[in-house]
Coordinates of C-alpha atoms and ligand atoms in Angstrom, one line a residue:
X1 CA 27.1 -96.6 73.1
X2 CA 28.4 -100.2 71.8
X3 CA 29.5 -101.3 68.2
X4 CA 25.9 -103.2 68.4
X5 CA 24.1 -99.6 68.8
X6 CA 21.8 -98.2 66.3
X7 CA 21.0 -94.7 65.5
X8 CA 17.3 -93.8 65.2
X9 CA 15.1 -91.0 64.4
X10 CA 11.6 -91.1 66.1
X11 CA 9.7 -88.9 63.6
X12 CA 5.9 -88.2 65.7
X13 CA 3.3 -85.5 65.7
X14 CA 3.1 -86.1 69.6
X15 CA 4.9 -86.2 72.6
X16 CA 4.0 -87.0 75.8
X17 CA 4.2 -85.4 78.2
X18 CA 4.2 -82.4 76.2
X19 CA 1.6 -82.8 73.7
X20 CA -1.0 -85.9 73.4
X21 CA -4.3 -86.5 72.3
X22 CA -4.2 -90.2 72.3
X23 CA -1.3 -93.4 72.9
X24 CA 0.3 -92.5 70.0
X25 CA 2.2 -90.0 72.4
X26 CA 2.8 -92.8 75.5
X27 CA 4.4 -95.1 72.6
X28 CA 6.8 -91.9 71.4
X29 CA 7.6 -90.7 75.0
X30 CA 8.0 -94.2 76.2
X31 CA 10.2 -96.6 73.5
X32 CA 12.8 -94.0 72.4
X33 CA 14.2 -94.0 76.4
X34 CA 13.4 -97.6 76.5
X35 CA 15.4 -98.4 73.4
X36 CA 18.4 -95.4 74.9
X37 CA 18.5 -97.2 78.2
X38 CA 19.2 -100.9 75.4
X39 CA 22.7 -98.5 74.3
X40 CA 20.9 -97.3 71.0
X41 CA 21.4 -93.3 70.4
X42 CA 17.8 -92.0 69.3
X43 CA 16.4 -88.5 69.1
X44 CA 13.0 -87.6 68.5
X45 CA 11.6 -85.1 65.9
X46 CA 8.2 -83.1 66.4
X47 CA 6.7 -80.3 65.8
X48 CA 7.4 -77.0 67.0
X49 CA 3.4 -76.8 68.4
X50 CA 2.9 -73.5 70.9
X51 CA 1.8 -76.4 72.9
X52 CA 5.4 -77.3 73.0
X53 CA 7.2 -74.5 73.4
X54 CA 5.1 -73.8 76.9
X55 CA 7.3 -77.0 78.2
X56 CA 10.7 -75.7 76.7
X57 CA 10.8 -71.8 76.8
X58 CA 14.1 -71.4 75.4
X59 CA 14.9 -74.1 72.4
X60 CA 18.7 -74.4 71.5
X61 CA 18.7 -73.5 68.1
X62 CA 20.4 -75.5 65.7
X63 CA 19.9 -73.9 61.9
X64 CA 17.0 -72.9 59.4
X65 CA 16.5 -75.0 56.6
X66 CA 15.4 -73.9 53.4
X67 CA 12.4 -76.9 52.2
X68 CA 10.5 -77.4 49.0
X69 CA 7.3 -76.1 51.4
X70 CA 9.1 -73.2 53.1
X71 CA 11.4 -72.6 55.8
X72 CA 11.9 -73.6 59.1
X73 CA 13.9 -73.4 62.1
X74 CA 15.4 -76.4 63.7
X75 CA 15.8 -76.6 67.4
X76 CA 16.4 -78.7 70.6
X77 CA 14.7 -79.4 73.6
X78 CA 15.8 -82.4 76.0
X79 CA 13.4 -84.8 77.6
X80 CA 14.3 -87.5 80.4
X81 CA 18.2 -87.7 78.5
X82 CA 16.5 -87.9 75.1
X83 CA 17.6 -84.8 72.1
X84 CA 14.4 -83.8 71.1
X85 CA 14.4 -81.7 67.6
X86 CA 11.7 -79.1 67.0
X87 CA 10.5 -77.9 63.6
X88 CA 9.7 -74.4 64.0
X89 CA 7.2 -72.9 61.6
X90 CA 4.7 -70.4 62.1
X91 CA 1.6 -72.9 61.4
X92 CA 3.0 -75.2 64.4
X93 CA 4.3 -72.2 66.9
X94 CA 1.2 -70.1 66.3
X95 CA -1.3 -72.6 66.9
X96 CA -2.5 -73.2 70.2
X97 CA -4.8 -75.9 71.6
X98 CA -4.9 -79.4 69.7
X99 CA -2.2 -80.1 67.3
X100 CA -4.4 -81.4 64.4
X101 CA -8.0 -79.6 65.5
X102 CA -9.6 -76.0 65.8
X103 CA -11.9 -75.4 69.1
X104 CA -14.5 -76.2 67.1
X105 CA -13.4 -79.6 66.8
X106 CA -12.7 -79.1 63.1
X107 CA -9.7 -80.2 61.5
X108 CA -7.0 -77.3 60.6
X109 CA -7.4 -76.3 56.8
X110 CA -3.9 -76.7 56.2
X111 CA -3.1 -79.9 57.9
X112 CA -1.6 -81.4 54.9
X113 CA 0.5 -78.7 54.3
X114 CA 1.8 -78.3 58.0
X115 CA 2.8 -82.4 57.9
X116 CA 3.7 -82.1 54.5
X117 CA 6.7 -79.5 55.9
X118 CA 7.3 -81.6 59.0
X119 CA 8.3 -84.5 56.5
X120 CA 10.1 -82.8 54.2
X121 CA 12.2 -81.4 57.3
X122 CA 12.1 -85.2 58.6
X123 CA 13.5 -86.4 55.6
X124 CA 16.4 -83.5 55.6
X125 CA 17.3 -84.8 58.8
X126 CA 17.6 -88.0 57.5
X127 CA 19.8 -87.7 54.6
X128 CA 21.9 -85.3 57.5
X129 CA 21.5 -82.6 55.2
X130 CA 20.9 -80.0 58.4
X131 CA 23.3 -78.6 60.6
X132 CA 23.1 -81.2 63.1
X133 CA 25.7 -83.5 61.2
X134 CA 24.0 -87.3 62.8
X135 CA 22.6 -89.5 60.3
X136 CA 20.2 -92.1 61.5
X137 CA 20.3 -95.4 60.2
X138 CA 16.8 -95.7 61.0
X139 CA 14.0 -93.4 60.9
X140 CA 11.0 -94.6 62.6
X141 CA 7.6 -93.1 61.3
X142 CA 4.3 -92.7 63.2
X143 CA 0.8 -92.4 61.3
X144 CA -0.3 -90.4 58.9
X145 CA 1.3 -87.1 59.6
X146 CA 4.8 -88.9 58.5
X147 CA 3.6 -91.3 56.1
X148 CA 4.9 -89.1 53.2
X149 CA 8.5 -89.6 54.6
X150 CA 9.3 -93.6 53.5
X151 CA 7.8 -92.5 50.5
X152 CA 9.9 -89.2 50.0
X153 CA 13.3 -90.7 50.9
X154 CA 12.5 -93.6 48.8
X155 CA 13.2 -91.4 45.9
X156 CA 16.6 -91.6 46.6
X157 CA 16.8 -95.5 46.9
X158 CA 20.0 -98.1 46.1
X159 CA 20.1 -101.3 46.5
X160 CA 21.5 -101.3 50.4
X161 CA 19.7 -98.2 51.4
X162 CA 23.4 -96.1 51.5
X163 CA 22.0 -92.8 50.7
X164 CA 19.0 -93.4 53.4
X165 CA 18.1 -94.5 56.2
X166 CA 16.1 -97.8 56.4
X167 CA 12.0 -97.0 57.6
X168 CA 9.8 -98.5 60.0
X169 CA 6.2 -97.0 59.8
X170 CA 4.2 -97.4 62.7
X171 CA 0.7 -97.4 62.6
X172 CA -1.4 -96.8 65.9
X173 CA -4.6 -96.5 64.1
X174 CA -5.5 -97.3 60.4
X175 CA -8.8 -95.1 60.5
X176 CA -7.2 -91.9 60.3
X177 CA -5.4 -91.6 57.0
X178 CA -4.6 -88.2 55.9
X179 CA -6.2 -88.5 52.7
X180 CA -6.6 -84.7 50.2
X181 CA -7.7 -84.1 47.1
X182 CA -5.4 -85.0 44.3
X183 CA -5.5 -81.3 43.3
X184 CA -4.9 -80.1 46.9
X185 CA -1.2 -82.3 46.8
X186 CA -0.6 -81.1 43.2
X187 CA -1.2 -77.6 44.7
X188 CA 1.8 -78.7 47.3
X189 CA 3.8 -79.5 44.6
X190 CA 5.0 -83.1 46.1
X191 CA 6.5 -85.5 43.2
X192 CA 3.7 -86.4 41.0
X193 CA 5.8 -89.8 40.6
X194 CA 4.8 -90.7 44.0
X195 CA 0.7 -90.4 43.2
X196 CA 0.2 -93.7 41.5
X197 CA -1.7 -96.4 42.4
X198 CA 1.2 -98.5 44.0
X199 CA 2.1 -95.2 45.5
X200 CA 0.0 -92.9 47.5
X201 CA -2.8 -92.4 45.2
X202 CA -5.8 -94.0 47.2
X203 CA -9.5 -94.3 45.8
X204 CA -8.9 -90.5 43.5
X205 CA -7.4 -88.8 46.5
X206 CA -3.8 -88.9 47.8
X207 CA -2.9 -90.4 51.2
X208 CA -0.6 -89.7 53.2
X209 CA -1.0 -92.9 55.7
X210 CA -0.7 -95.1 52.3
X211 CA 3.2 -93.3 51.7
X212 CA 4.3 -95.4 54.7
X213 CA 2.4 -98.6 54.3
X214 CA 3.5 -98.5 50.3
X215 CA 7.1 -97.3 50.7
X216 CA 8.2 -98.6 54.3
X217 CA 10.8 -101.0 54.5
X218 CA 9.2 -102.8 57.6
X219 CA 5.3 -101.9 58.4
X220 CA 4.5 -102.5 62.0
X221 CA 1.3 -101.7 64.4
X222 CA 1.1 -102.1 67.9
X223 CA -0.7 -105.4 68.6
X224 CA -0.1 -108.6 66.7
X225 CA -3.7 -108.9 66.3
X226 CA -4.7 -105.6 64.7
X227 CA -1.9 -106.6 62.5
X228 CA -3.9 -109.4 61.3
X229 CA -7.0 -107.4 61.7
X230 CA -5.6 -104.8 58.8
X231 CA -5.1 -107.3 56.3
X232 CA -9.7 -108.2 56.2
X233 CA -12.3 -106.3 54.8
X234 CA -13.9 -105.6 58.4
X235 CA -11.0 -103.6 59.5
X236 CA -8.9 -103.0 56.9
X237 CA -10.1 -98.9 55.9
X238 CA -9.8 -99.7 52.6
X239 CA -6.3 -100.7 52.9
X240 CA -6.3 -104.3 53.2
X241 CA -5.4 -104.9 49.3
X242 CA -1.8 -102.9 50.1
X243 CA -1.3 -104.5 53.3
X244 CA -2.1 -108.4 52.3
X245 CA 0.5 -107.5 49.3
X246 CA 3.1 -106.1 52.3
X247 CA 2.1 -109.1 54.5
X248 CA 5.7 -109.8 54.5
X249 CA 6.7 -106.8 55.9
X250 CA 4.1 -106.2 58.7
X251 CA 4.1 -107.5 62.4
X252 CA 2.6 -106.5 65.3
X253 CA 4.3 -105.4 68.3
X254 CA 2.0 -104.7 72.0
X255 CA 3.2 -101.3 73.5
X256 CA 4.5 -101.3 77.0
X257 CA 3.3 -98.9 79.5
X258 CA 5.1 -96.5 81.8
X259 CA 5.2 -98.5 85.4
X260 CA 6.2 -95.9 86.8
X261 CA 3.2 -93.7 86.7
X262 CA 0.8 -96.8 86.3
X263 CA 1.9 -98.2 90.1
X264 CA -0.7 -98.1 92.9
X265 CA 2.2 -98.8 94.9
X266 CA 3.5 -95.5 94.4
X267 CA 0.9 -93.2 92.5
X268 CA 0.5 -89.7 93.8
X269 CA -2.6 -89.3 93.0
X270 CA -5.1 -91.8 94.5
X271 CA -5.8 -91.7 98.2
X272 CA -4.5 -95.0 99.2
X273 CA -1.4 -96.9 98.0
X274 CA -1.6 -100.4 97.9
X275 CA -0.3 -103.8 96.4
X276 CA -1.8 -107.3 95.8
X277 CA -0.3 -107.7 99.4
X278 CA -2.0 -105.0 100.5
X279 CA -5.2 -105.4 98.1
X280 CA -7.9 -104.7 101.1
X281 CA -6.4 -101.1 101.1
X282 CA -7.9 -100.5 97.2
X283 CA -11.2 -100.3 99.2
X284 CA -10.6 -97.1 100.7
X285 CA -9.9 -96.0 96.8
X286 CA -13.5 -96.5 95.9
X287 CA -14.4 -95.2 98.7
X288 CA -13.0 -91.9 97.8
X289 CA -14.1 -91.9 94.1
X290 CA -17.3 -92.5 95.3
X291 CA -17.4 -89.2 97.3
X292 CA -15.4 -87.3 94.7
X293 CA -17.7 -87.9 91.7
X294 CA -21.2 -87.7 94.5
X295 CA -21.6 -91.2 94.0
X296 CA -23.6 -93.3 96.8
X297 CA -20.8 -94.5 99.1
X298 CA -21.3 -98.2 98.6
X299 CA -18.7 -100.9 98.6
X300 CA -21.1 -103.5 97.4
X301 CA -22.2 -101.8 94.3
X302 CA -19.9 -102.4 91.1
X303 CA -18.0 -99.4 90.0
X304 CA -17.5 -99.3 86.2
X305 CA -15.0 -96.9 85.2
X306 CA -14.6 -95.5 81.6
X307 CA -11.4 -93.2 80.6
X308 CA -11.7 -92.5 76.9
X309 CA -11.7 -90.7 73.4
X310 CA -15.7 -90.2 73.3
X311 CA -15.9 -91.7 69.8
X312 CA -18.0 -94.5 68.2
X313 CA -14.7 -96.5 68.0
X314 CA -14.7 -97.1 71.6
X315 CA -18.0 -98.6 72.0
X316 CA -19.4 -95.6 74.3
X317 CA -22.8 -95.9 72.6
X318 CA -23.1 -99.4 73.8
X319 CA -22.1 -98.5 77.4
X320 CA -25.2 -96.1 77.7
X321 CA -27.7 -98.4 76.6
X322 CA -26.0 -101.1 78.8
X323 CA -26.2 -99.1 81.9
X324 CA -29.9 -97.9 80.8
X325 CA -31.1 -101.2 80.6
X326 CA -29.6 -102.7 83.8
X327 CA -30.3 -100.1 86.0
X328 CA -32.2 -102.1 88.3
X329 CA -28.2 -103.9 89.3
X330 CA -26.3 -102.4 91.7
X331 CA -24.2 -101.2 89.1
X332 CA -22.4 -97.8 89.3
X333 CA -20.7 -95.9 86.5
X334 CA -17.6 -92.9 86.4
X335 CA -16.4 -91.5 82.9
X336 CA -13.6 -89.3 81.6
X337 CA -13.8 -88.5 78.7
X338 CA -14.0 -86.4 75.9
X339 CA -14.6 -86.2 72.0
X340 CA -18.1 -86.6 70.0
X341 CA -20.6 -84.0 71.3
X342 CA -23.3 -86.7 70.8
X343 CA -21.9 -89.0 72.8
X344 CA -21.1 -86.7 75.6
X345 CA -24.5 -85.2 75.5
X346 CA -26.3 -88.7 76.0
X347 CA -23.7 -89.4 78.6
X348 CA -24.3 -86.0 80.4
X349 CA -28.5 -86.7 80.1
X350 CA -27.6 -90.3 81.8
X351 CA -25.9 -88.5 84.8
X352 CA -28.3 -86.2 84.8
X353 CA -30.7 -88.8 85.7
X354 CA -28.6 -91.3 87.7
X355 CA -26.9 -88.8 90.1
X356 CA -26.2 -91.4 92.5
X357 CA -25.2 -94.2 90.1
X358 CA -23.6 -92.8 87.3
X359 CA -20.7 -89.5 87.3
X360 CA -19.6 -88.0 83.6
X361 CA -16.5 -85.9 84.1
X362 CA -16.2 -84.0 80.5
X363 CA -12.6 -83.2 79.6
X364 CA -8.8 -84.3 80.1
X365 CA -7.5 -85.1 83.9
X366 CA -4.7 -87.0 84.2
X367 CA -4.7 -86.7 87.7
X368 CA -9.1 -88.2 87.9
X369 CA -7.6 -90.6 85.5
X370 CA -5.6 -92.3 88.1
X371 CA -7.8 -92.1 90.4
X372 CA -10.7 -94.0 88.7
X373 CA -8.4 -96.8 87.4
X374 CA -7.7 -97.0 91.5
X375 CA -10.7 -96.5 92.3
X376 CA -12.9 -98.6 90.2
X377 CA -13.5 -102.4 90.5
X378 CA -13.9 -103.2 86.8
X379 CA -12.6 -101.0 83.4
X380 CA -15.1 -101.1 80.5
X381 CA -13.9 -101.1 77.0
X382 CA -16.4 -102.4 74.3
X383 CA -14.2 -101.0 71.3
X384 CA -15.4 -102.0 67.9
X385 CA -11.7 -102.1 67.1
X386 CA -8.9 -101.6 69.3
X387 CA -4.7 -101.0 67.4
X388 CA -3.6 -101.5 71.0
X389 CA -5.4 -100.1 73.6
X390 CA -3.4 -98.7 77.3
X391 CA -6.2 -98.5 79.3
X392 CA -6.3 -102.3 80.1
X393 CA -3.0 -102.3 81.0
X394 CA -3.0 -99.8 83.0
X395 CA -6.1 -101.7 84.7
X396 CA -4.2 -104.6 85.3
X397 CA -1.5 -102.8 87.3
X398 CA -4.1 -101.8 89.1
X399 CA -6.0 -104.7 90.4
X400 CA -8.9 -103.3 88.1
X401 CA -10.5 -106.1 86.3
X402 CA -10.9 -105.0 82.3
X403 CA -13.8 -106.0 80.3
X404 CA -13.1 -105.6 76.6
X405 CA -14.1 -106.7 73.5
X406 CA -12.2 -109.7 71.5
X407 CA -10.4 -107.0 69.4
X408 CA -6.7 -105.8 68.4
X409 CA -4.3 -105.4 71.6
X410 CA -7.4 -106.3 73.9
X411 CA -7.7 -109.9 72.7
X412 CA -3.8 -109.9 73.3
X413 CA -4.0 -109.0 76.5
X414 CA -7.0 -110.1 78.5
X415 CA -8.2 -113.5 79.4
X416 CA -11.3 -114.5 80.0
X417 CA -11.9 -116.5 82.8
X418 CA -14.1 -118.8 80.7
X419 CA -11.1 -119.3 78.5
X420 CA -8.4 -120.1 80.9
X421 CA -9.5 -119.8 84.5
X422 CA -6.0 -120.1 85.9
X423 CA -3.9 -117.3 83.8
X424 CA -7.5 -115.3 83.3
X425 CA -7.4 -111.6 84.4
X426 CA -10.4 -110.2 82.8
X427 CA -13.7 -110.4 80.8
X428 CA -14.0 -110.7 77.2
X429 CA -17.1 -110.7 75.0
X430 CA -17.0 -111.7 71.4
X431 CA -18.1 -108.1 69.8
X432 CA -19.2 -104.8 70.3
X433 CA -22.8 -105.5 70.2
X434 CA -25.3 -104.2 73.0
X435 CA -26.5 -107.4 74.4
X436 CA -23.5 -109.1 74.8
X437 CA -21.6 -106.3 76.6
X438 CA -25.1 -106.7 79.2
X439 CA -24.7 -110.3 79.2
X440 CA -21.2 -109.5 80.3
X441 CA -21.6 -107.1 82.5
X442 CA -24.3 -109.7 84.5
X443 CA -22.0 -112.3 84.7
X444 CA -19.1 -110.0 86.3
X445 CA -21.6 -108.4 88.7
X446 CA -22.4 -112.8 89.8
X447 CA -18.5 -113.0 89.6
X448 CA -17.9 -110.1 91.4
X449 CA -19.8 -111.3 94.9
X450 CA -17.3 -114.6 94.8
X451 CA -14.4 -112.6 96.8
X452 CA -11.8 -116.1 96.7
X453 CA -12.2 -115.8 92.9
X454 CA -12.1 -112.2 92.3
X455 CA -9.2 -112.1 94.1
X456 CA -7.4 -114.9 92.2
X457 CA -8.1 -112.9 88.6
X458 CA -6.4 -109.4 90.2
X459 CA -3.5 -111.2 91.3
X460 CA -2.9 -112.6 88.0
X461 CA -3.5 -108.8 86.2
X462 CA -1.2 -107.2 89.0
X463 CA 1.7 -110.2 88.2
X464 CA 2.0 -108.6 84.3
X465 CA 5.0 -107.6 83.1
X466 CA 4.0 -104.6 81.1
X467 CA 6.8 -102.9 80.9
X468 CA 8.8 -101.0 78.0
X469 CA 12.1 -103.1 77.5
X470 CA 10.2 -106.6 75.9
X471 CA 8.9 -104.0 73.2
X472 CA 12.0 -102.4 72.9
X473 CA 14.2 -105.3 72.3
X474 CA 11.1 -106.4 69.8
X475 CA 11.7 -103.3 68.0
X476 CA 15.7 -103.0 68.2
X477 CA 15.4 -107.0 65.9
X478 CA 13.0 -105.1 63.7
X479 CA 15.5 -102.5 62.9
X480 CA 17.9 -105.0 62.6
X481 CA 15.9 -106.9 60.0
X482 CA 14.8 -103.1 58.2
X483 CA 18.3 -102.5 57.2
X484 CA 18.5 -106.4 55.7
X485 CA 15.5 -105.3 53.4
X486 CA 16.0 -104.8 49.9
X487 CA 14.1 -101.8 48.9
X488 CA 10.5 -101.8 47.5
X489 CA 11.1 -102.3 43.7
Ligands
ADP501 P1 -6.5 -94.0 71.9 O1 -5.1 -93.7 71.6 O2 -7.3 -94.7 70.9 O3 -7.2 -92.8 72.4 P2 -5.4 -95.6 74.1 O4 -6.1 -96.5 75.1 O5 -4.4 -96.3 73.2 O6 -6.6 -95.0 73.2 O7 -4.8 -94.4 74.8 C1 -5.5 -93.4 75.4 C2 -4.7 -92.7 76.4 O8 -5.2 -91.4 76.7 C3 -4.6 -93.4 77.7 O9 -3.3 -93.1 78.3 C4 -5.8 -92.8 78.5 O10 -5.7 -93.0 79.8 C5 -5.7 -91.4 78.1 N1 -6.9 -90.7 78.1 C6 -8.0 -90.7 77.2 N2 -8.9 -89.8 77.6 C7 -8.5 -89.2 78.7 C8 -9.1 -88.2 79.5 N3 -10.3 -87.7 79.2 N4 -8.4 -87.8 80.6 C9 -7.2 -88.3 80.9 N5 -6.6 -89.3 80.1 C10 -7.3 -89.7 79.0

């Protein structure tokens, strides 16, 4: 700890490793150790989820705090050095499975209500009105399920922010919102202040999302180009009115990754370690995907890997018909995935089909997940939009050669060879549309038989710095700047 050291509260719905569904939970299980090992003291807030508590049996417990929504009971669990603070309430701690989903894939009934708890305990915490006697001077807000927090301690606003802490809101992905009826928030009894049309009120419903993008003092999302993207029409959800108006306050700042579990150097998990220097040994990784997933054993064929949220967001529609229509290439396809039942159907009837050229693995596998970004020579993702996007990363550090769309954190990270043939490491077509992710996928598969080239574009993805400390120090100047801000009048 140094007189330059910040205190932050990470306030997140998910945690990796102990509960994700998406990079949301990389970001919060990566940056807060990231910014600790920079000198700063932060501690994490989440939710209590049974999920959770299978990870930290025995919680310290701190105190129960009496809310406007009910009670809880804080506790602590530790993760790699990092105080992690659990808000126990029966709707977290008696829910199994996914934190914001029933196994039917529906969303809980009382999901505004849970994360309408979880920020009235944030904000507690903030104003060090628990037992734990720390008060942050930042309190850095993920999505939806804490949008309602900026907004709720910027009831208590003065002109230097004494009686709070300054807010960052985060957000990973504008398309989920957490918007209710207006009569289901009056039923929660929130401050009917709040629902007004510079507040949360948001097309005759109430949103949560809109409480941190309204009410933050500094608004950021993880790629400079989504940021961008979230102020047009095309990708704005609706929002972009707000988020023009808060131009001022909104940046864009590219996750890291952890390079420690991304390194084919040392990965447990694939059959083969290798480096660049040792690049001829990534060979012996398809190999072995090839007879895990029953695929023909053929090192001349190009192996496509997909590891994704089966949703129309991440282009998988236009990956079927792709593969459909060139099936006379010596193409080969492996997904993970899981999500839409649709999608995964068509996927499944594709295999079904294709046994020898195409593999559909249906569920979460950390451990297949590695072993296709290994494995494979080239990592699809034709996202219609993209906040950020790991998977491309991830490919990088691998030698695996990503072909994306020009959209969000992809367009900040890959370059197409077309563009700038000495830095390129990648493919990038213009949109998600059908033909030009075949068009694409025809010009790697020419590209890929040119070994001298090929070679040149992994070394350049393998040289990337990915790792957390350039975001953190990004993030430590934002904090710096949040407690500059005057508050939103
Ligand atoms: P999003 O957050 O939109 O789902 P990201 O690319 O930002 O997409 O992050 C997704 C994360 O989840 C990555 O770490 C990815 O490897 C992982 N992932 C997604 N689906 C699976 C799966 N079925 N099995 C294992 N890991 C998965």
């Amino acid at each position: 700890m140094n007189n330059n050291s910040l205190k932050v509260l990470f306030a997140c719905s998910e945690l990796t490793p102990w509960v994700k569904t998406g990079g949301l939970a990389d970001v919060c299980g990566s940056l807060p150790q990231a910014l600790a090992e920079g000198g700063d003291d932060v501690r994490v807030v989440l939710p209590g989820y049974h999920s959770v508590l299978q990870h930290i049996p025995a919680p310290l417990f701190i105190s129960v705090v009496k809310l406007p929504l009910g009670s809880i009971t804080l506790c602590r669990g530790d993760l790699h050095g990092i105080q992690v603070l659990l808000v126990m309430h029966e709707s977290f701690t008696n829910r199994p499975g996914n934190p914001y989903m029933s196994d039917s894939d529906r969303p809980w009934p009382d999901n505004a209500r849970r994360f309408a708890l979880f920020s009235q305990a944030v904000c507690e915490i903030a104003q060090d009105r628990t037992d734990l006697h720390w008060q942050p001077d930042i309190v850095h807000c993920h999505d939806w399920q804490t949008g309602l927090v900026p907004a709720l301690l910027s009831q208590t606003d003065t002109e230097q922010h004494t009686s709070r802490p300054a807010t960052v809101f985060t957000i990973h992905n504008l398309a989920y919102q957490g918007n209710i009826m207006i009569d289901a928030y009056n039923r929660l009894g929130l401050p009917s202040e709040l629902l007004v049309q510079d507040g949360l009120e948001f097309w005759n419903q109430a949103s949560f999302i809109k409480g941190g993008i309204a009410f933050a003092d500094k608004i950021t999302t993880v790629s400079a180009t989504y940021a961008d993207e979230i102020t047009t029409k095309d990708f704005g959800c609706g929002m972009e009115g707000l988020l023009q108006y808060r131009r001022d306050r909104l940046s864009g700042i590219l996750n890291g990754i952890d390079t420690d579990i991304w390194n084919p150097e040392t990965d447990l998990h694939i059959n083969t370690n290798y480096t660049f220097g040792t690049i001829d040994k990534k060979a012996n990784n398809k190999k072995d995907l090839q007879a895990q997933l029953k695929l023909r054993e053929d090192p001349n064929a190009l192996l496509l890997g997909v590891i994704s949220r089966l949703a129309v967001q991440k282009g998988i529609d236009l990956i079927i018909d792709a593969i459909k229509q060139l099936k006379n290439e010596n193409i080969q396809l492996a997904v993970l995935g899981a999500g839409d039942s649709e999608l995964q159907q068509q996927l499944q009837k594709l295999a079904k089909a294709n046994p020898e050229n195409v593999s559909v693995e249906i569920g979460f596998n950390e451990s297949l997940s590695h072993k296709i970004e290994a494995g494979a020579d080239v990592f699809l993702m034709p996202s219609r939009y993209e906040p950020c996007g790991l998977n491309q990363m991830y490919s990088h550090r691998y030698g695996t050669l990503p072909l994306v769309t020009s959209v969000g954190g992809l367009a900040d990270t890959v370059i197409d060879i077309n563009d700038d043939p000495a830095s390129a490491n990648g493919f990038v077509i213009k949109s998600a549309n059908p033909v030009l992710l075949q068009q694409g996928i025809l010009r790697v598969i020419e590209l890929f038989k040119d070994k001298t080239r090929w070679r040149n574009l992994q070394n350049n993805a393998m040289q990337i710095n990915y790792s957390w400390a350039a975001s953190a120090a990004q993030y430590k100047n934002l904090y710096r700047q949040a407690l500059q801000e005057p508050p939103k009048q």
